[in-house]
mmCIF file of C-alpha atoms in Angstrom:
data_model
loop_
_atom_site.group_PDB
_atom_site.id
_atom_site.type_symbol
_atom_site.label_atom_id
_atom_site.label_comp_id
_atom_site.label_asym_id
_atom_site.label_seq_id
_atom_site.Cartn_x
_atom_site.Cartn_y
_atom_site.Cartn_z
ATOM 1 C CA MET A 210 -95.701 -270.427 -69.045
ATOM 2 C CA ARG A 211 -92.821 -272.749 -69.950
ATOM 3 C CA LEU A 212 -89.094 -272.283 -69.514
ATOM 4 C CA TYR A 213 -86.899 -274.358 -71.793
ATOM 5 C CA GLY A 214 -83.496 -274.563 -70.147
ATOM 6 C CA TYR A 215 -80.679 -276.675 -68.810
ATOM 7 C CA TRP A 216 -79.869 -277.185 -65.148
ATOM 8 C CA ARG A 217 -76.425 -275.583 -65.103
ATOM 9 C CA SER A 218 -76.915 -273.136 -67.964
ATOM 10 C CA SER A 219 -76.178 -269.828 -66.264
ATOM 11 C CA ALA A 220 -78.546 -267.964 -68.578
ATOM 12 C CA SER A 221 -81.380 -270.363 -67.715
ATOM 13 C CA TRP A 222 -80.447 -270.081 -64.047
ATOM 14 C CA ARG A 223 -80.818 -266.279 -64.095
ATOM 15 C CA VAL A 224 -84.314 -266.541 -65.490
ATOM 16 C CA ARG A 225 -85.285 -269.187 -62.925
ATOM 17 C CA ILE A 226 -84.231 -266.819 -60.149
ATOM 18 C CA GLY A 227 -86.254 -264.002 -61.675
ATOM 19 C CA LEU A 228 -89.375 -266.141 -61.985
ATOM 20 C CA ALA A 229 -88.968 -267.352 -58.404
ATOM 21 C CA LEU A 230 -88.491 -263.829 -57.050
ATOM 22 C CA LYS A 231 -91.625 -262.686 -58.861
ATOM 23 C CA GLY A 232 -93.617 -265.707 -57.713
ATOM 24 C CA VAL A 233 -94.462 -266.691 -61.285
ATOM 25 C CA ALA A 234 -95.454 -270.321 -61.811
ATOM 26 C CA TYR A 235 -94.009 -272.064 -64.864
ATOM 27 C CA ASP A 236 -93.273 -275.466 -66.318
ATOM 28 C CA ASN A 237 -89.568 -276.313 -66.292
ATOM 29 C CA VAL A 238 -88.821 -278.072 -69.600
ATOM 30 C CA PRO A 239 -85.254 -279.458 -69.728
ATOM 31 C CA VAL A 240 -83.236 -279.279 -72.953
ATOM 32 C CA ASN A 241 -80.258 -281.622 -72.707
ATOM 33 C CA LEU A 242 -77.264 -279.664 -73.982
ATOM 34 C CA ARG A 243 -74.926 -282.613 -73.431
ATOM 35 C CA THR A 244 -76.786 -284.846 -75.889
ATOM 36 C CA GLY A 245 -77.294 -282.062 -78.443
ATOM 37 C CA GLU A 246 -81.052 -281.724 -77.978
ATOM 38 C CA GLN A 247 -80.659 -277.984 -78.576
ATOM 39 C CA ASN A 248 -79.705 -278.747 -82.192
ATOM 40 C CA GLU A 249 -82.827 -280.722 -82.976
ATOM 41 C CA ALA A 250 -85.536 -279.241 -85.172
ATOM 42 C CA ALA A 251 -88.023 -278.864 -82.326
ATOM 43 C CA HIS A 252 -85.700 -276.583 -80.370
ATOM 44 C CA GLU A 253 -84.416 -274.757 -83.440
ATOM 45 C CA ALA A 254 -88.016 -273.704 -84.013
ATOM 46 C CA ARG A 255 -87.976 -272.129 -80.550
ATOM 47 C CA ASN A 256 -84.544 -270.521 -80.872
ATOM 48 C CA PRO A 257 -82.603 -270.397 -84.155
ATOM 49 C CA LEU A 258 -79.387 -269.925 -82.156
ATOM 50 C CA HIS A 259 -79.861 -273.426 -80.684
ATOM 51 C CA LYS A 260 -79.448 -272.088 -77.149
ATOM 52 C CA VAL A 261 -81.315 -271.827 -73.867
ATOM 53 C CA PRO A 262 -83.235 -270.305 -72.229
ATOM 54 C CA VAL A 263 -86.465 -269.882 -74.127
ATOM 55 C CA LEU A 264 -89.469 -268.521 -72.271
ATOM 56 C CA GLU A 265 -92.765 -269.501 -73.898
ATOM 57 C CA TRP A 266 -96.255 -268.447 -72.909
ATOM 58 C CA THR A 267 -99.743 -268.478 -74.345
ATOM 59 C CA ASP A 268 -102.377 -265.767 -74.095
ATOM 60 C CA ASP A 269 -105.379 -264.562 -76.094
ATOM 61 C CA ASP A 270 -103.050 -263.436 -78.903
ATOM 62 C CA GLY A 271 -101.461 -266.862 -79.289
ATOM 63 C CA THR A 272 -98.136 -268.398 -78.320
ATOM 64 C CA HIS A 273 -95.114 -266.193 -77.716
ATOM 65 C CA ARG A 274 -91.440 -267.022 -77.255
ATOM 66 C CA MET A 275 -88.564 -264.956 -75.984
ATOM 67 C CA THR A 276 -84.847 -265.735 -75.887
ATOM 68 C CA GLN A 277 -81.881 -263.960 -74.235
ATOM 69 C CA SER A 278 -81.924 -263.775 -70.452
ATOM 70 C CA MET A 279 -81.597 -259.987 -70.157
ATOM 71 C CA ALA A 280 -84.533 -259.419 -72.503
ATOM 72 C CA ILE A 281 -86.613 -261.992 -70.629
ATOM 73 C CA LEU A 282 -85.861 -260.419 -67.263
ATOM 74 C CA MET A 283 -86.610 -256.905 -68.502
ATOM 75 C CA TRP A 284 -89.941 -258.088 -69.908
ATOM 76 C CA LEU A 285 -90.717 -260.010 -66.715
ATOM 77 C CA ASP A 286 -89.938 -256.962 -64.578
ATOM 78 C CA ALA A 287 -92.403 -254.899 -66.607
ATOM 79 C CA GLN A 288 -95.111 -257.545 -66.334
ATOM 80 C CA VAL A 289 -94.621 -258.193 -62.602
ATOM 81 C CA PRO A 290 -93.134 -255.003 -61.121
ATOM 82 C CA THR A 291 -92.763 -256.269 -57.547
ATOM 83 C CA PRO A 292 -90.129 -256.866 -56.383
ATOM 84 C CA PRO A 293 -88.263 -254.711 -58.912
ATOM 85 C CA LEU A 294 -85.119 -256.094 -60.528
ATOM 86 C CA PHE A 295 -84.000 -252.723 -61.884
ATOM 87 C CA PRO A 296 -83.657 -249.574 -59.722
ATOM 88 C CA SER A 297 -85.835 -246.604 -60.633
ATOM 89 C CA ASP A 298 -82.953 -244.129 -60.381
ATOM 90 C CA PRO A 299 -81.508 -243.844 -63.933
ATOM 91 C CA LEU A 300 -77.849 -243.839 -62.891
ATOM 92 C CA LEU A 301 -78.253 -246.704 -60.445
ATOM 93 C CA ARG A 302 -80.230 -248.649 -63.036
ATOM 94 C CA ALA A 303 -77.388 -248.195 -65.521
ATOM 95 C CA ARG A 304 -74.846 -249.303 -62.903
ATOM 96 C CA VAL A 305 -76.814 -252.473 -62.174
ATOM 97 C CA ILE A 306 -76.991 -253.291 -65.886
ATOM 98 C CA GLU A 307 -73.266 -252.546 -66.161
ATOM 99 C CA LEU A 308 -72.513 -255.171 -63.495
ATOM 100 C CA ALA A 309 -74.808 -257.708 -65.139
ATOM 101 C CA GLU A 310 -73.178 -257.086 -68.502
ATOM 102 C CA VAL A 311 -69.711 -257.815 -67.103
ATOM 103 C CA VAL A 312 -70.991 -261.341 -66.620
ATOM 104 C CA ASN A 313 -73.154 -261.384 -69.731
ATOM 105 C CA THR A 314 -70.525 -260.232 -72.206
ATOM 106 C CA ALA A 315 -67.059 -260.652 -70.665
ATOM 107 C CA MET A 316 -67.413 -263.918 -68.765
ATOM 108 C CA GLN A 317 -70.258 -266.304 -69.543
ATOM 109 C CA PRO A 318 -69.950 -266.342 -73.353
ATOM 110 C CA LEU A 319 -66.271 -267.289 -73.090
ATOM 111 C CA GLN A 320 -67.049 -270.298 -70.886
ATOM 112 C CA ASN A 321 -70.017 -271.391 -72.999
ATOM 113 C CA SER A 322 -69.865 -275.042 -74.022
ATOM 114 C CA SER A 323 -69.949 -274.225 -77.746
ATOM 115 C CA VAL A 324 -67.020 -271.819 -77.371
ATOM 116 C CA LEU A 325 -65.044 -274.328 -75.300
ATOM 117 C CA ALA A 326 -65.652 -276.977 -77.960
ATOM 118 C CA ALA A 327 -64.338 -274.570 -80.587
ATOM 119 C CA VAL A 328 -61.229 -273.875 -78.467
ATOM 120 C CA GLU A 329 -60.549 -277.622 -78.366
ATOM 121 C CA ASP A 330 -61.155 -277.940 -82.101
ATOM 122 C CA LEU A 331 -58.429 -275.349 -82.617
ATOM 123 C CA GLY A 332 -56.006 -277.317 -80.435
ATOM 124 C CA GLY A 333 -56.462 -275.408 -77.188
ATOM 125 C CA ASP A 334 -57.282 -276.507 -73.650
ATOM 126 C CA ARG A 335 -60.743 -275.487 -72.527
ATOM 127 C CA THR A 336 -60.093 -275.197 -68.779
ATOM 128 C CA PRO A 337 -57.210 -272.650 -68.816
ATOM 129 C CA TRP A 338 -59.128 -270.676 -71.448
ATOM 130 C CA ALA A 339 -62.266 -270.430 -69.313
ATOM 131 C CA HIS A 340 -60.250 -269.864 -66.131
ATOM 132 C CA ARG A 341 -58.459 -266.875 -67.683
ATOM 133 C CA TRP A 342 -61.597 -265.006 -68.698
ATOM 134 C CA VAL A 343 -63.681 -265.830 -65.645
ATOM 135 C CA GLU A 344 -60.918 -264.670 -63.301
ATOM 136 C CA ALA A 345 -60.463 -261.440 -65.256
ATOM 137 C CA GLY A 346 -64.193 -260.832 -65.185
ATOM 138 C CA LEU A 347 -64.374 -261.368 -61.424
ATOM 139 C CA ARG A 348 -61.601 -258.819 -60.899
ATOM 140 C CA ALA A 349 -63.576 -256.296 -62.926
ATOM 141 C CA LEU A 350 -66.823 -257.128 -61.151
ATOM 142 C CA ASP A 351 -65.143 -256.769 -57.770
ATOM 143 C CA GLN A 352 -63.774 -253.329 -58.630
ATOM 144 C CA LEU A 353 -66.913 -252.009 -60.308
ATOM 145 C CA SER A 354 -69.245 -253.166 -57.550
ATOM 146 C CA ALA A 355 -67.094 -251.885 -54.669
ATOM 147 C CA PRO A 356 -68.661 -248.379 -54.463
ATOM 148 C CA LEU A 357 -72.171 -249.832 -54.772
ATOM 149 C CA ARG A 358 -72.137 -252.866 -52.512
ATOM 150 C CA GLY A 359 -74.364 -253.312 -49.502
ATOM 151 C CA ARG A 360 -75.866 -256.642 -48.540
ATOM 152 C CA TYR A 361 -75.904 -257.356 -52.262
ATOM 153 C CA LEU A 362 -73.984 -256.194 -55.324
ATOM 154 C CA CYS A 363 -75.858 -252.915 -55.527
ATOM 155 C CA GLY A 364 -77.068 -251.801 -52.111
ATOM 156 C CA ASP A 365 -79.390 -253.734 -49.846
ATOM 157 C CA GLU A 366 -81.973 -254.834 -52.411
ATOM 158 C CA ILE A 367 -81.621 -257.708 -54.848
ATOM 159 C CA THR A 368 -81.200 -256.502 -58.426
ATOM 160 C CA VAL A 369 -80.695 -258.087 -61.815
ATOM 161 C CA ALA A 370 -76.930 -257.878 -61.215
ATOM 162 C CA ASP A 371 -77.276 -260.470 -58.457
ATOM 163 C CA LEU A 372 -79.223 -262.784 -60.774
ATOM 164 C CA PHE A 373 -76.310 -262.788 -63.226
ATOM 165 C CA PHE A 374 -73.690 -262.983 -60.492
ATOM 166 C CA VAL A 375 -74.722 -266.124 -58.597
ATOM 167 C CA PRO A 376 -74.692 -268.579 -61.535
ATOM 168 C CA GLN A 377 -71.344 -267.156 -62.626
ATOM 169 C CA MET A 378 -69.832 -267.999 -59.262
ATOM 170 C CA TYR A 379 -70.796 -271.611 -59.912
ATOM 171 C CA GLY A 380 -68.913 -271.320 -63.206
ATOM 172 C CA ALA A 381 -65.889 -269.855 -61.446
ATOM 173 C CA ARG A 382 -65.656 -272.861 -59.165
ATOM 174 C CA ARG A 383 -66.264 -275.236 -62.019
ATOM 175 C CA PHE A 384 -63.171 -273.923 -63.794
ATOM 176 C CA GLY A 385 -61.003 -273.795 -60.679
ATOM 177 C CA VAL A 386 -60.781 -270.046 -60.152
ATOM 178 C CA ASP A 387 -59.304 -269.132 -56.766
ATOM 179 C CA LEU A 388 -62.012 -267.136 -54.989
ATOM 180 C CA ALA A 389 -59.884 -266.221 -51.958
ATOM 181 C CA PRO A 390 -59.107 -262.716 -53.316
ATOM 182 C CA PHE A 391 -62.820 -262.043 -53.738
ATOM 183 C CA ASP A 392 -64.044 -262.289 -50.157
ATOM 184 C CA ALA A 393 -66.528 -259.421 -50.571
ATOM 185 C CA LEU A 394 -68.112 -261.205 -53.515
ATOM 186 C CA THR A 395 -68.268 -264.582 -51.800
ATOM 187 C CA ALA A 396 -69.927 -262.955 -48.768
ATOM 188 C CA ILE A 397 -72.635 -261.526 -51.013
ATOM 189 C CA GLU A 398 -73.008 -264.878 -52.729
ATOM 190 C CA SER A 399 -73.564 -266.569 -49.364
ATOM 191 C CA ARG A 400 -76.329 -264.139 -48.447
ATOM 192 C CA LEU A 401 -78.038 -264.618 -51.794
ATOM 193 C CA ALA A 402 -77.692 -268.402 -51.621
ATOM 194 C CA ALA A 403 -79.825 -268.428 -48.466
ATOM 195 C CA HIS A 404 -82.719 -266.614 -50.151
ATOM 196 C CA GLU A 405 -85.625 -268.922 -50.981
ATOM 197 C CA ALA A 406 -85.816 -267.807 -54.621
ATOM 198 C CA PHE A 407 -82.133 -268.545 -55.157
ATOM 199 C CA VAL A 408 -82.510 -271.906 -53.442
ATOM 200 C CA ALA A 409 -85.428 -272.843 -55.706
ATOM 201 C CA ALA A 410 -83.504 -271.769 -58.799
ATOM 202 C CA ASP A 411 -80.195 -273.399 -57.861
ATOM 203 C CA ALA A 412 -78.781 -275.787 -60.447
ATOM 204 C CA SER A 413 -78.664 -278.679 -57.994
ATOM 205 C CA ASN A 414 -82.407 -278.390 -57.377
ATOM 206 C CA GLN A 415 -83.492 -278.776 -61.009
ATOM 207 C CA PRO A 416 -85.204 -281.919 -62.287
ATOM 208 C CA ASP A 417 -82.493 -282.567 -64.894
ATOM 209 C CA ALA A 418 -79.548 -281.954 -62.531
ATOM 210 C CA VAL A 419 -76.672 -284.391 -62.787
ATOM 211 C CA PRO A 420 -74.818 -285.117 -59.503
#
């Protein structure tokens, strides 16, 4: 199994956490987004959107590839059910996905490097743009998770919501968002950051990490 990703790509980061939690061995194959490696023909063949992550594996039926972090994590959870990333209770499962999608749709895409480049091309400033949407997303995440929170975003077991949440907190700091109003979220982040799977998956611990 191979994971094509980038050290601080939040979508790649989520998948790394999932693989670590499940104890799945894989080859970490860096794709340098800063140099434009994602636009080269070799990577386009893996993902026509020119993005990461791409999970690739080979079995008796040949070579398979999957893109999009939520799809990858859902597939991974079905293949390796323990520990589960999605609660079995239908309502709780939907709530966990709701929290993950706050990050996946309302925050991360708006801080994506390609979007920030487009903002600059149109005469805007990338940092205030990203700051605005990340801060708004954190406010929503804080409110939506409040009735569900335990040790983690949804109770006392790690769920897929936590896998989306931790990399986004890195993004929040990167764009200068004041995290003081979000003490409940930062407390959860601290607990997750101490977990061995989150340590292994952390951006700073990847082979292509830039200090």
